[in-house]
Amino acid sequence: MELHATTILSVRRGNKVAMGGDGQVTLGTTVMKSDACKVRRLNEGRVLCGFAGGAADAFALLERFEEKMRDYPANVPRAATELAKDWRMDRALRRLEALLAVADGKHSLLISGTGDVIQPTDGVIGIGSGGHYAIAAARALLAHSDLSAAEIVRRSMEIAADIDIYTNRNIVVEELEAVS
């Protein structure tokens, strides 16, 4: 699945986890909006969720994930797994083309419509058309700087925005305390 129209990045460093998203909404080859907010706080601010893909599809999945978080409020991996199962098995949901990046104090997860719930080893998640550029920049900054998680997210997103035409520099970064 080739997703365009955004970049979402999540990074863990020390006792923080940060997630950022750009603000660009693209329709075909036209920028329709430059200040969309694609990163949300859920579960009374204890969970960060970013989405990439079709806007309507992403919002539908975000709503479903919020429902799963109400069912499993203290267990983000379980809520993510239940969403992935529904997404894969439900005929209507199966057609949705989007990805979710989710982070709480303990877990960073990528949730896909193919039933995948992936927790990266290094705590770095990038999704959307500029996700790979942002991941590469974040990994380099993690290895070769003392920047905070939020600063790494912002600078990596700026690098992705300079490369990817579907990503802009109107970046929103949210941060949580991480639990060891």
PDB file of C-alpha atoms in Angstrom:
ATOM      1  CA  MET A   1       0.000   0.000   0.000  1.00  0.00           C
ATOM      2  CA  GLU A   2       1.573   3.292  -1.144  1.00  0.00           C
ATOM      3  CA  LEU A   3       0.446   6.080   1.177  1.00  0.00           C
ATOM      4  CA  HIS A   4       0.854   9.731   0.289  1.00  0.00           C
ATOM      5  CA  ALA A   5      -0.105  13.037   1.826  1.00  0.00           C
ATOM      6  CA  THR A   6       1.701  13.090   5.146  1.00  0.00           C
ATOM      7  CA  THR A   7       4.559  12.152   7.405  1.00  0.00           C
ATOM      8  CA  ILE A   8       4.193  10.926  10.988  1.00  0.00           C
ATOM      9  CA  LEU A   9       7.243  10.173  13.156  1.00  0.00           C
ATOM     10  CA  SER A  10       7.569   8.810  16.688  1.00  0.00           C
ATOM     11  CA  VAL A  11      10.854   8.629  18.630  1.00  0.00           C
ATOM     12  CA  ARG A  12      11.755   7.359  22.106  1.00  0.00           C
ATOM     13  CA  ARG A  13      14.751   8.772  23.943  1.00  0.00           C
ATOM     14  CA  GLY A  14      15.483   8.587  27.635  1.00  0.00           C
ATOM     15  CA  ASN A  15      12.323   9.123  29.619  1.00  0.00           C
ATOM     16  CA  LYS A  16      10.345  10.705  26.756  1.00  0.00           C
ATOM     17  CA  VAL A  17       8.429   9.602  23.700  1.00  0.00           C
ATOM     18  CA  ALA A  18       7.548  12.199  21.069  1.00  0.00           C
ATOM     19  CA  MET A  19       5.310  12.023  18.009  1.00  0.00           C
ATOM     20  CA  GLY A  20       5.018  14.600  15.271  1.00  0.00           C
ATOM     21  CA  GLY A  21       3.082  15.103  12.092  1.00  0.00           C
ATOM     22  CA  ASP A  22       3.127  17.625   9.310  1.00  0.00           C
ATOM     23  CA  GLY A  23       0.080  19.671   8.339  1.00  0.00           C
ATOM     24  CA  GLN A  24      -0.196  19.130   4.596  1.00  0.00           C
ATOM     25  CA  VAL A  25      -3.345  17.743   3.001  1.00  0.00           C
ATOM     26  CA  THR A  26      -2.941  17.019  -0.697  1.00  0.00           C
ATOM     27  CA  LEU A  27      -5.626  16.283  -3.256  1.00  0.00           C
ATOM     28  CA  GLY A  28      -3.916  14.921  -6.333  1.00  0.00           C
ATOM     29  CA  THR A  29      -1.191  17.440  -7.100  1.00  0.00           C
ATOM     30  CA  THR A  30      -2.804  20.321  -5.199  1.00  0.00           C
ATOM     31  CA  VAL A  31      -2.116  21.324  -1.592  1.00  0.00           C
ATOM     32  CA  MET A  32      -5.587  21.834  -0.122  1.00  0.00           C
ATOM     33  CA  LYS A  33      -4.597  22.574   3.479  1.00  0.00           C
ATOM     34  CA  SER A  34      -1.299  23.234   5.172  1.00  0.00           C
ATOM     35  CA  ASP A  35      -2.201  23.163   8.870  1.00  0.00           C
ATOM     36  CA  ALA A  36      -4.042  19.901   9.524  1.00  0.00           C
ATOM     37  CA  CYS A  37      -3.408  18.205  12.883  1.00  0.00           C
ATOM     38  CA  LYS A  38      -2.621  14.512  12.327  1.00  0.00           C
ATOM     39  CA  VAL A  39      -1.386  13.663  15.817  1.00  0.00           C
ATOM     40  CA  ARG A  40      -3.915  13.278  18.617  1.00  0.00           C
ATOM     41  CA  ARG A  41      -3.790  12.618  22.357  1.00  0.00           C
ATOM     42  CA  LEU A  42      -6.104   9.800  23.445  1.00  0.00           C
ATOM     43  CA  ASN A  43      -7.018   8.088  26.722  1.00  0.00           C
ATOM     44  CA  GLU A  44      -6.954  11.281  28.783  1.00  0.00           C
ATOM     45  CA  GLY A  45      -3.659  12.368  27.207  1.00  0.00           C
ATOM     46  CA  ARG A  46      -1.761   9.149  28.002  1.00  0.00           C
ATOM     47  CA  VAL A  47      -1.601   7.866  24.407  1.00  0.00           C
ATOM     48  CA  LEU A  48      -0.376   9.558  21.233  1.00  0.00           C
ATOM     49  CA  CYS A  49      -1.805   8.514  17.884  1.00  0.00           C
ATOM     50  CA  GLY A  50      -0.765   9.687  14.432  1.00  0.00           C
ATOM     51  CA  PHE A  51      -2.363   8.683  11.164  1.00  0.00           C
ATOM     52  CA  ALA A  52      -1.417   8.595   7.502  1.00  0.00           C
ATOM     53  CA  GLY A  53      -3.464   7.761   4.438  1.00  0.00           C
ATOM     54  CA  GLY A  54      -6.856   8.835   3.224  1.00  0.00           C
ATOM     55  CA  ALA A  55      -8.341  11.349   5.667  1.00  0.00           C
ATOM     56  CA  ALA A  56     -11.759   9.696   5.958  1.00  0.00           C
ATOM     57  CA  ASP A  57     -10.147   6.260   6.312  1.00  0.00           C
ATOM     58  CA  ALA A  58      -7.716   7.511   8.932  1.00  0.00           C
ATOM     59  CA  PHE A  59     -10.451   9.180  10.984  1.00  0.00           C
ATOM     60  CA  ALA A  60     -12.586   6.027  10.831  1.00  0.00           C
ATOM     61  CA  LEU A  61      -9.657   3.987  12.156  1.00  0.00           C
ATOM     62  CA  LEU A  62      -8.826   6.586  14.778  1.00  0.00           C
ATOM     63  CA  GLU A  63     -12.411   6.390  16.075  1.00  0.00           C
ATOM     64  CA  ARG A  64     -12.228   2.581  16.169  1.00  0.00           C
ATOM     65  CA  PHE A  65      -8.931   2.738  18.032  1.00  0.00           C
ATOM     66  CA  GLU A  66     -10.462   5.129  20.575  1.00  0.00           C
ATOM     67  CA  GLU A  67     -13.250   2.573  21.124  1.00  0.00           C
ATOM     68  CA  LYS A  68     -10.692  -0.172  21.682  1.00  0.00           C
ATOM     69  CA  MET A  69      -8.831   2.080  24.125  1.00  0.00           C
ATOM     70  CA  ARG A  70     -12.072   2.453  26.119  1.00  0.00           C
ATOM     71  CA  ASP A  71     -12.379  -1.352  26.164  1.00  0.00           C
ATOM     72  CA  TYR A  72      -8.719  -1.830  27.206  1.00  0.00           C
ATOM     73  CA  PRO A  73      -7.733   1.503  28.830  1.00  0.00           C
ATOM     74  CA  ALA A  74      -4.479   0.348  30.414  1.00  0.00           C
ATOM     75  CA  ASN A  75      -3.354  -1.985  27.625  1.00  0.00           C
ATOM     76  CA  VAL A  76      -2.350  -0.240  24.388  1.00  0.00           C
ATOM     77  CA  PRO A  77      -0.926  -3.419  22.769  1.00  0.00           C
ATOM     78  CA  ARG A  78      -4.215  -5.259  23.383  1.00  0.00           C
ATOM     79  CA  ALA A  79      -6.286  -2.361  22.017  1.00  0.00           C
ATOM     80  CA  ALA A  80      -4.013  -2.235  18.943  1.00  0.00           C
ATOM     81  CA  THR A  81      -4.258  -5.992  18.395  1.00  0.00           C
ATOM     82  CA  GLU A  82      -8.048  -5.952  18.696  1.00  0.00           C
ATOM     83  CA  LEU A  83      -8.235  -3.081  16.180  1.00  0.00           C
ATOM     84  CA  ALA A  84      -5.923  -4.923  13.777  1.00  0.00           C
ATOM     85  CA  LYS A  85      -8.068  -8.070  14.026  1.00  0.00           C
ATOM     86  CA  ASP A  86     -11.254  -6.102  13.323  1.00  0.00           C
ATOM     87  CA  TRP A  87      -9.558  -4.196  10.524  1.00  0.00           C
ATOM     88  CA  ARG A  88      -8.432  -7.396   8.825  1.00  0.00           C
ATOM     89  CA  MET A  89     -11.695  -9.306   9.282  1.00  0.00           C
ATOM     90  CA  ASP A  90     -14.371  -6.638   8.796  1.00  0.00           C
ATOM     91  CA  ARG A  91     -15.371  -6.270   5.168  1.00  0.00           C
ATOM     92  CA  ALA A  92     -15.885  -2.487   5.310  1.00  0.00           C
ATOM     93  CA  LEU A  93     -12.781  -1.796   7.391  1.00  0.00           C
ATOM     94  CA  ARG A  94     -10.621  -3.971   5.137  1.00  0.00           C
ATOM     95  CA  ARG A  95     -10.993  -1.411   2.351  1.00  0.00           C
ATOM     96  CA  LEU A  96      -9.624   1.450   4.439  1.00  0.00           C
ATOM     97  CA  GLU A  97      -6.208   2.656   3.343  1.00  0.00           C
ATOM     98  CA  ALA A  98      -4.386   4.189   6.266  1.00  0.00           C
ATOM     99  CA  LEU A  99      -1.790   3.435   8.913  1.00  0.00           C
ATOM    100  CA  LEU A 100      -1.713   4.346  12.593  1.00  0.00           C
ATOM    101  CA  ALA A 101       1.323   5.055  14.751  1.00  0.00           C
ATOM    102  CA  VAL A 102       0.548   4.737  18.467  1.00  0.00           C
ATOM    103  CA  ALA A 103       2.714   5.453  21.513  1.00  0.00           C
ATOM    104  CA  ASP A 104       2.205   5.454  25.250  1.00  0.00           C
ATOM    105  CA  GLY A 105       4.651   5.463  28.146  1.00  0.00           C
ATOM    106  CA  LYS A 106       5.777   1.888  27.437  1.00  0.00           C
ATOM    107  CA  HIS A 107       5.009   1.004  23.809  1.00  0.00           C
ATOM    108  CA  SER A 108       5.454   2.368  20.303  1.00  0.00           C
ATOM    109  CA  LEU A 109       3.320   0.504  17.764  1.00  0.00           C
ATOM    110  CA  LEU A 110       2.579   0.577  14.054  1.00  0.00           C
ATOM    111  CA  ILE A 111      -0.905  -0.718  13.195  1.00  0.00           C
ATOM    112  CA  SER A 112      -1.758  -1.710   9.622  1.00  0.00           C
ATOM    113  CA  GLY A 113      -4.809  -2.979   7.805  1.00  0.00           C
ATOM    114  CA  THR A 114      -3.128  -6.270   7.019  1.00  0.00           C
ATOM    115  CA  GLY A 115      -3.368  -7.245  10.679  1.00  0.00           C
ATOM    116  CA  ASP A 116       0.134  -6.135  11.619  1.00  0.00           C
ATOM    117  CA  VAL A 117       0.924  -4.668  15.007  1.00  0.00           C
ATOM    118  CA  ILE A 118       4.644  -3.951  14.973  1.00  0.00           C
ATOM    119  CA  GLN A 119       6.774  -2.670  17.851  1.00  0.00           C
ATOM    120  CA  PRO A 120      10.103  -1.471  16.430  1.00  0.00           C
ATOM    121  CA  THR A 121      13.227  -2.464  18.326  1.00  0.00           C
ATOM    122  CA  ASP A 122      14.637   1.064  18.417  1.00  0.00           C
ATOM    123  CA  GLY A 123      11.362   2.851  19.247  1.00  0.00           C
ATOM    124  CA  VAL A 124      11.334   4.800  15.948  1.00  0.00           C
ATOM    125  CA  ILE A 125       8.202   4.713  13.780  1.00  0.00           C
ATOM    126  CA  GLY A 126       7.665   6.624  10.560  1.00  0.00           C
ATOM    127  CA  ILE A 127       4.600   6.374   8.344  1.00  0.00           C
ATOM    128  CA  GLY A 128       3.263   8.164   5.308  1.00  0.00           C
ATOM    129  CA  SER A 129       5.013   9.254   2.159  1.00  0.00           C
ATOM    130  CA  GLY A 130       7.904  10.914   4.019  1.00  0.00           C
ATOM    131  CA  GLY A 131       8.114   8.300   6.754  1.00  0.00           C
ATOM    132  CA  HIS A 132      11.248   6.571   5.472  1.00  0.00           C
ATOM    133  CA  TYR A 133      13.136   9.869   5.176  1.00  0.00           C
ATOM    134  CA  ALA A 134      12.084  10.853   8.695  1.00  0.00           C
ATOM    135  CA  ILE A 135      13.134   7.453  10.107  1.00  0.00           C
ATOM    136  CA  ALA A 136      16.591   7.719   8.501  1.00  0.00           C
ATOM    137  CA  ALA A 137      17.092  11.235   9.874  1.00  0.00           C
ATOM    138  CA  ALA A 138      15.835  10.249  13.337  1.00  0.00           C
ATOM    139  CA  ARG A 139      18.137   7.237  13.554  1.00  0.00           C
ATOM    140  CA  ALA A 140      21.122   9.369  12.566  1.00  0.00           C
ATOM    141  CA  LEU A 141      20.222  12.024  15.140  1.00  0.00           C
ATOM    142  CA  LEU A 142      19.693   9.395  17.841  1.00  0.00           C
ATOM    143  CA  ALA A 143      23.140   7.946  17.159  1.00  0.00           C
ATOM    144  CA  HIS A 144      25.049  11.211  16.715  1.00  0.00           C
ATOM    145  CA  SER A 145      23.430  13.879  18.885  1.00  0.00           C
ATOM    146  CA  ASP A 146      22.178  14.588  22.382  1.00  0.00           C
ATOM    147  CA  LEU A 147      18.902  16.105  21.169  1.00  0.00           C
ATOM    148  CA  SER A 148      15.694  15.322  23.052  1.00  0.00           C
ATOM    149  CA  ALA A 149      13.025  13.072  21.540  1.00  0.00           C
ATOM    150  CA  ALA A 150      10.891  16.104  20.610  1.00  0.00           C
ATOM    151  CA  GLU A 151      13.832  17.904  18.985  1.00  0.00           C
ATOM    152  CA  ILE A 152      14.746  14.783  17.004  1.00  0.00           C
ATOM    153  CA  VAL A 153      11.166  14.464  15.783  1.00  0.00           C
ATOM    154  CA  ARG A 154      11.018  18.118  14.711  1.00  0.00           C
ATOM    155  CA  ARG A 155      14.396  18.131  12.933  1.00  0.00           C
ATOM    156  CA  SER A 156      13.752  14.779  11.241  1.00  0.00           C
ATOM    157  CA  MET A 157      10.344  15.963  10.060  1.00  0.00           C
ATOM    158  CA  GLU A 158      11.960  19.110   8.630  1.00  0.00           C
ATOM    159  CA  ILE A 159      14.431  16.942   6.701  1.00  0.00           C
ATOM    160  CA  ALA A 160      11.557  14.811   5.368  1.00  0.00           C
ATOM    161  CA  ALA A 161       9.667  17.991   4.365  1.00  0.00           C
ATOM    162  CA  ASP A 162      12.672  19.127   2.321  1.00  0.00           C
ATOM    163  CA  ILE A 163      12.619  15.838   0.378  1.00  0.00           C
ATOM    164  CA  ASP A 164       8.992  14.662   0.186  1.00  0.00           C
ATOM    165  CA  ILE A 165       6.528  16.780  -1.818  1.00  0.00           C
ATOM    166  CA  TYR A 166       3.582  15.511   0.289  1.00  0.00           C
ATOM    167  CA  THR A 167       5.102  16.785   3.560  1.00  0.00           C
ATOM    168  CA  ASN A 168       5.372  20.373   4.777  1.00  0.00           C
ATOM    169  CA  ARG A 169       7.162  22.185   7.599  1.00  0.00           C
ATOM    170  CA  ASN A 170       3.996  22.968   9.572  1.00  0.00           C
ATOM    171  CA  ILE A 171       4.871  20.385  12.212  1.00  0.00           C
ATOM    172  CA  VAL A 172       3.003  19.548  15.408  1.00  0.00           C
ATOM    173  CA  VAL A 173       4.959  17.588  18.043  1.00  0.00           C
ATOM    174  CA  GLU A 174       3.410  16.008  21.142  1.00  0.00           C
ATOM    175  CA  GLU A 175       5.438  14.425  23.953  1.00  0.00           C
ATOM    176  CA  LEU A 176       4.796  11.985  26.821  1.00  0.00           C
ATOM    177  CA  GLU A 177       6.789  10.696  29.751  1.00  0.00           C
ATOM    178  CA  ALA A 178       8.120   7.225  28.982  1.00  0.00           C
ATOM    179  CA  VAL A 179       8.139   4.426  31.511  1.00  0.00           C
ATOM    180  CA  SER A 180      11.148   2.120  31.718  1.00  0.00           C
TER     181      SER A 180
END
